[in-house]
Amino acid sequence: MTYKTTRKVRIGNIEVGGDSRKTVQTMWKKSLDLFSGEDLEEILNLEDVGCDILRFSVPNFRTAGILAEIKRNINMPLVADIHFDYKIALECIKNGIDKIRINPGNIGDEWKVKEVLQAAADKNIPIRIGINTGSLDKTFNDISDKAEAMLKSAESEINILEKYNFTNALFSLKSSDIESTLRANREFSRRWDYPLHLGVTEAGPLTAGLVKSSIAISQMLNQGIGDTIRVSLTDKPIQEVIAGREILRACGMYANGVDIVSCPRCGRSTFDTHEFISSVYDELYRVKKNLKVAVMGCIVNGPGEASDADIGITGAGTKVVIFKHGKIYRKVDENKGREEFLKVLEEFVR
C-alpha cells in the first residue's frame, strides 16, 4: 500500500502527519463547568489505555480558564473546540492550548479567522479545520452532493489559510453518511497534503457507531489516507479510544498493547468468558507491551487458541487452565482464575 505523504504537524508532544505513527483521539463528554478531581483521574486513565489527543468543548471564557488549569496537570495534548466566538479561540491560544479546532461554518467573518490564524502562528499552535455536513457555511447549503459541499468548503478555507501564509493546519471532512465521508476524504487527499483527521460524525450508539466508523475509517486507512482518527460514539470516551486502537490494530498500524482473542460463548462453555473479560478489561487495556491474550470458554477451541497466545485462560469443567507462552502453566478452581491470570499478566508487564 502506498501511503499519502502529508505535511507534519506538532500537537503538544505528539507529531501528526508525514511519517508519524497514526494517533487516536477522543472528546470529553461533560461540561467543563462540572470538572472535578474524579474527572482528572478519568483523563489519566484515558491516557493509560492509549488516548493520544483529547478535545474539549470550550463555549465561553470561564471554560477556557478551566481548560488552562487542566492542561497544567496533564501531559497528553489537549485541544480546544471553538464555535461561534473567535475571541474564545484567542483566549485559549493565549493560555497555551496545544491545538485549536474551529468550524468554518460558524466562526464568523474572514477577519475573525485572520486574527485566530495570526495568534496561532505566533505561538506555533496548529489549527484543525473541522468540516461537517451538518454545519456547513450557508454558502454551500445549496450543493446537494454532500461530499462536493465539504470539498468546496475545504477549498474556501485553504484559500484563506494560504492568503495569510498559515501552513500549520489539519483538516477533517465528516458526515454521518459513510459514502459521502469516503468520497470527500479521498478527493481531499488527492488534491492537498494537509494531514487528515478521520471519522464519521454522529455515528450513533456503541454497536451502530462501531460498525459505521470501522467501515469508513478502515477503508480510508487501507487506501493510504489519514493521519489521526476519532471514533465518535454515543458512549464513554474510553470506548472511543479502545475502538480507535482496535481499528488501527486491525489495519496493521498499532503495535503496542494487548491483542485479545476471546470466545463468544456457546452451550459447551464451562467458563463465563463474558464476565471474565469484563473483570479484567481495564487491566488488559492499560498494558503497553505487545501481547496476545486468549480467553476461551471450553476445551474445543480453547487449547488451540491459547497455544498461540502469550497468556491464555480456558474453561475445563469446574476449573480453568491458565496458559503461559502457549503451554499449560496452572490449573485452578474457577473462582481463583482471575487472581492467577492477573499474576501471570503482571509477570509479562514488569
XYZ file of C-alpha atoms in Angstrom:
350
model
C 0.000 0.000 0.000
C 1.274 3.466 -0.923
C 0.569 5.959 1.826
C -0.087 9.601 1.024
C 2.723 11.742 2.425
C 1.253 14.705 4.247
C 2.947 17.629 5.930
C 3.914 17.095 9.569
C 2.187 18.999 12.376
C 3.206 19.050 16.049
C 0.404 18.941 18.617
C 1.987 19.363 22.038
C 4.429 16.462 22.416
C 2.978 14.442 19.508
C 3.595 14.678 15.766
C 0.790 14.019 13.291
C 1.259 13.564 9.553
C 4.316 12.777 7.472
C 5.929 9.542 8.623
C 4.488 9.803 12.156
C 2.501 6.949 13.664
C -1.279 7.038 13.463
C -2.846 8.533 16.584
C -6.140 8.060 18.439
C -8.302 10.907 19.701
C -11.454 11.272 21.725
C -13.582 14.106 23.066
C -14.514 14.924 26.645
C -18.238 14.317 27.072
C -19.042 16.546 30.060
C -19.257 20.282 30.625
C -16.000 21.781 31.866
C -18.077 23.705 34.410
C -18.580 20.404 36.247
C -14.918 19.335 36.171
C -13.683 17.562 39.332
C -10.771 15.580 40.706
C -12.506 12.374 39.609
C -12.590 13.716 36.065
C -8.848 14.324 36.182
C -8.375 10.668 37.133
C -10.567 9.651 34.202
C -8.387 11.657 31.820
C -5.264 9.974 33.177
C -6.986 6.624 32.634
C -7.762 7.574 29.019
C -4.069 8.267 28.515
C -3.227 4.901 30.095
C -5.409 2.984 27.631
C -3.957 4.700 24.569
C -5.584 8.095 24.046
C -3.084 10.360 22.279
C -5.055 13.607 21.997
C -8.095 14.834 23.954
C -10.529 17.509 22.775
C -12.783 19.716 24.907
C -15.753 21.873 24.001
C -14.989 25.440 25.123
C -18.155 27.568 24.846
C -17.089 30.574 26.954
C -14.203 32.327 28.707
C -14.876 30.605 32.012
C -14.374 27.149 30.498
C -11.288 28.418 28.658
C -9.790 29.173 32.075
C -10.764 25.756 33.439
C -9.128 24.064 30.439
C -5.929 26.040 31.037
C -5.833 24.695 34.597
C -6.399 21.109 33.394
C -3.526 21.481 30.926
C -1.147 22.237 33.786
C -1.868 18.765 35.209
C -1.894 16.659 32.019
C 0.914 15.581 29.671
C -1.420 14.497 26.867
C -2.028 17.164 24.180
C -5.328 18.996 24.683
C -7.499 20.587 22.001
C -9.977 23.449 22.368
C -13.092 23.050 20.223
C -14.412 26.524 19.411
C -17.710 27.540 17.853
C -19.209 30.979 17.141
C -16.874 33.233 19.173
C -13.379 33.757 17.768
C -12.346 35.590 20.956
C -12.557 32.321 22.899
C -10.089 30.815 20.424
C -7.760 33.750 21.034
C -8.046 33.210 24.795
C -7.206 29.502 24.508
C -4.219 30.308 22.299
C -3.024 32.862 24.870
C -3.336 30.148 27.540
C -1.059 27.827 25.530
C -3.527 25.167 24.371
C -1.942 22.505 22.145
C -4.387 22.797 19.240
C -7.488 24.715 18.185
C -10.390 23.203 16.281
C -12.692 25.621 14.512
C -15.679 25.072 12.266
C -15.583 27.330 9.213
C -19.369 27.375 9.056
C -19.810 29.323 12.270
C -16.606 31.060 13.385
C -17.604 34.298 11.633
C -16.172 36.760 9.128
C -12.810 36.298 7.455
C -11.162 38.993 9.557
C -12.007 36.982 12.665
C -10.430 33.874 11.168
C -7.393 36.004 10.267
C -6.924 37.076 13.891
C -7.095 33.465 15.071
C -4.574 32.387 12.412
C -2.132 35.135 13.322
C -2.352 34.396 17.047
C -1.866 30.661 16.442
C 1.091 31.287 14.129
C 2.782 33.458 16.751
C 2.666 30.554 19.231
C 3.156 27.753 16.681
C -0.209 26.234 17.618
C -1.867 24.118 14.912
C -5.478 24.511 13.859
C -7.834 21.815 12.653
C -10.441 22.980 10.211
C -13.386 20.730 11.034
C -15.847 20.468 8.162
C -19.133 18.684 8.934
C -22.118 18.356 6.622
C -24.401 19.365 9.479
C -22.792 22.769 9.977
C -21.543 23.967 6.608
C -21.364 27.656 5.821
C -24.642 28.754 4.205
C -22.678 29.439 1.003
C -22.548 25.696 0.393
C -26.025 24.709 1.575
C -27.441 24.569 -1.955
C -24.958 21.896 -3.080
C -26.911 18.629 -2.925
C -23.827 16.390 -3.120
C -22.548 16.288 0.480
C -19.020 15.270 -0.470
C -18.760 18.069 -3.015
C -20.119 20.583 -0.500
C -17.444 19.583 2.032
C -14.718 19.854 -0.605
C -15.896 23.309 -1.673
C -15.853 24.372 1.971
C -12.345 22.946 2.411
C -11.123 24.751 -0.697
C -12.550 28.020 0.582
C -10.781 27.594 3.929
C -7.491 26.622 2.279
C -7.653 29.813 0.220
C -7.913 31.801 3.457
C -5.057 29.860 5.092
C -2.820 30.428 2.082
C -3.802 34.087 1.851
C -2.354 34.612 5.331
C 0.533 32.139 4.874
C -0.752 29.801 7.580
C 0.503 26.245 6.963
C 0.223 24.671 10.431
C -3.185 23.124 9.762
C -5.056 19.833 9.677
C -8.449 19.089 8.142
C -11.373 16.792 8.776
C -14.286 16.169 6.420
C -17.043 14.275 8.193
C -20.600 13.236 7.520
C -22.906 10.765 9.211
C -23.141 9.200 5.741
C -20.280 6.767 5.061
C -20.164 7.193 1.290
C -20.027 10.991 1.465
C -17.253 10.797 4.054
C -15.236 8.384 1.914
C -15.559 10.378 -1.300
C -14.735 13.685 0.351
C -11.604 12.381 2.074
C -10.345 10.518 -0.995
C -10.624 13.613 -3.144
C -9.156 15.886 -0.460
C -6.175 13.541 -0.113
C -5.667 13.587 -3.882
C -5.673 17.393 -4.068
C -3.891 18.547 -0.914
C -1.192 17.451 1.542
C -2.710 18.693 4.808
C -2.895 15.939 7.472
C -6.342 14.372 7.705
C -8.273 13.646 10.886
C -10.609 10.746 10.032
C -14.017 9.947 11.455
C -17.738 9.611 10.881
C -19.677 12.325 12.667
C -22.678 11.441 14.821
C -22.021 7.760 14.135
C -24.502 6.570 16.769
C -24.629 4.346 19.869
C -21.954 1.761 20.624
C -22.803 -1.053 18.185
C -24.091 1.043 15.277
C -21.340 3.614 15.731
C -18.605 0.987 15.806
C -19.879 -0.584 12.589
C -20.123 2.693 10.667
C -16.820 4.055 11.960
C -14.919 0.809 11.392
C -16.136 0.503 7.802
C -15.323 4.103 6.908
C -12.057 4.607 8.801
C -10.531 1.240 7.868
C -11.286 1.783 4.176
C -9.550 5.153 4.208
C -6.548 3.899 6.176
C -6.140 0.911 3.869
C -6.191 3.270 0.886
C -3.302 5.240 2.374
C -5.450 8.108 3.639
C -5.466 9.603 7.127
C -3.124 10.582 9.941
C -5.215 10.580 13.120
C -8.629 9.094 13.960
C -11.576 9.644 16.251
C -14.376 7.086 16.610
C -17.466 9.136 17.510
C -19.820 7.143 19.720
C -22.803 7.909 21.906
C -20.862 6.262 24.713
C -17.976 6.851 27.102
C -14.679 8.308 25.832
C -12.809 5.144 26.850
C -14.910 3.139 24.374
C -13.934 5.561 21.610
C -10.245 5.200 22.473
C -10.315 1.410 22.587
C -12.306 1.293 19.342
C -9.733 3.544 17.690
C -6.891 1.345 18.906
C -8.578 -1.763 17.579
C -9.262 -0.233 14.160
C -5.591 0.706 13.853
C -4.570 -2.772 15.038
C -6.850 -4.468 12.501
C -5.241 -2.322 9.789
C -1.738 -3.278 10.976
C -0.998 0.217 12.277
C -0.952 -0.273 16.063
C 1.787 -2.458 17.513
C 1.585 -1.798 21.249
C -0.816 -3.174 23.817
C -2.910 -6.306 24.105
C -4.496 -8.196 21.228
C -7.449 -10.001 22.832
C -8.836 -13.202 21.337
C -11.950 -14.267 23.213
C -14.679 -16.866 22.870
C -18.208 -15.540 22.113
C -19.506 -18.418 24.264
C -21.913 -21.236 23.436
C -23.658 -24.151 25.165
C -20.357 -26.034 25.535
C -18.798 -23.290 27.637
C -17.931 -24.141 31.214
C -16.325 -20.747 31.838
C -18.118 -17.388 31.733
C -15.899 -15.549 29.269
C -18.238 -12.519 29.228
C -17.907 -11.907 32.950
C -14.189 -12.664 32.963
C -13.382 -10.223 30.140
C -15.381 -7.521 31.927
C -13.481 -8.159 35.159
C -10.016 -7.748 33.567
C -10.907 -5.196 30.865
C -9.199 -2.188 32.460
C -6.060 -4.122 33.402
C -5.656 -5.515 29.878
C -6.047 -2.214 28.059
C -3.507 -0.488 30.297
C -0.776 -2.896 29.168
C 1.778 -1.145 26.958
C 3.624 -4.268 25.794
C 2.667 -6.107 22.624
C 0.893 -9.214 23.974
C -1.664 -11.682 22.668
C -4.226 -12.825 25.236
C -6.749 -15.648 24.710
C -9.874 -16.024 26.866
C -11.739 -19.186 25.863
C -14.803 -20.976 27.194
C -14.138 -24.690 26.677
C -11.713 -27.362 25.519
C -12.829 -27.359 21.856
C -11.038 -24.183 20.687
C -9.504 -23.121 23.982
C -6.209 -25.021 23.952
C -5.579 -24.243 20.275
C -6.101 -20.511 20.640
C -4.261 -20.386 23.960
C -1.275 -22.209 22.475
C -0.776 -19.291 20.099
C -1.055 -16.648 22.836
C 1.370 -15.177 25.349
C -1.260 -15.646 28.062
C -4.378 -17.756 27.873
C -7.192 -18.973 30.071
C -9.816 -21.567 29.186
C -12.587 -23.459 30.927
C -12.146 -27.113 31.898
C -15.157 -28.376 33.806
C -15.294 -26.684 37.197
C -11.732 -25.407 36.802
C -9.817 -23.122 34.469
C -6.498 -23.763 32.784
C -4.021 -20.898 32.518
C -1.526 -20.951 29.659
C 1.786 -19.145 29.539
C 3.804 -18.869 26.326
C 1.388 -21.339 24.746
C 1.908 -24.063 27.343
C -0.200 -25.154 30.299
C 1.001 -23.230 33.328
C -1.561 -23.878 36.028
C -4.993 -25.418 36.630
C -7.064 -23.770 39.363
C -10.631 -23.514 40.616
C -12.687 -21.099 38.549
C -13.131 -18.681 41.466
C -9.339 -18.246 41.594
C -8.949 -17.813 37.837
C -8.901 -14.022 37.765
C -6.337 -13.740 40.554
C -3.961 -16.249 38.948
C -4.446 -14.778 35.477
C -3.534 -11.281 36.682
C -0.430 -12.629 38.419
C 0.769 -14.053 35.118
C -0.110 -10.806 33.322
C 1.940 -8.866 35.871
C 4.958 -11.075 35.115
C 4.744 -10.061 31.457
C 4.444 -6.324 32.043
C 7.143 -5.878 34.674
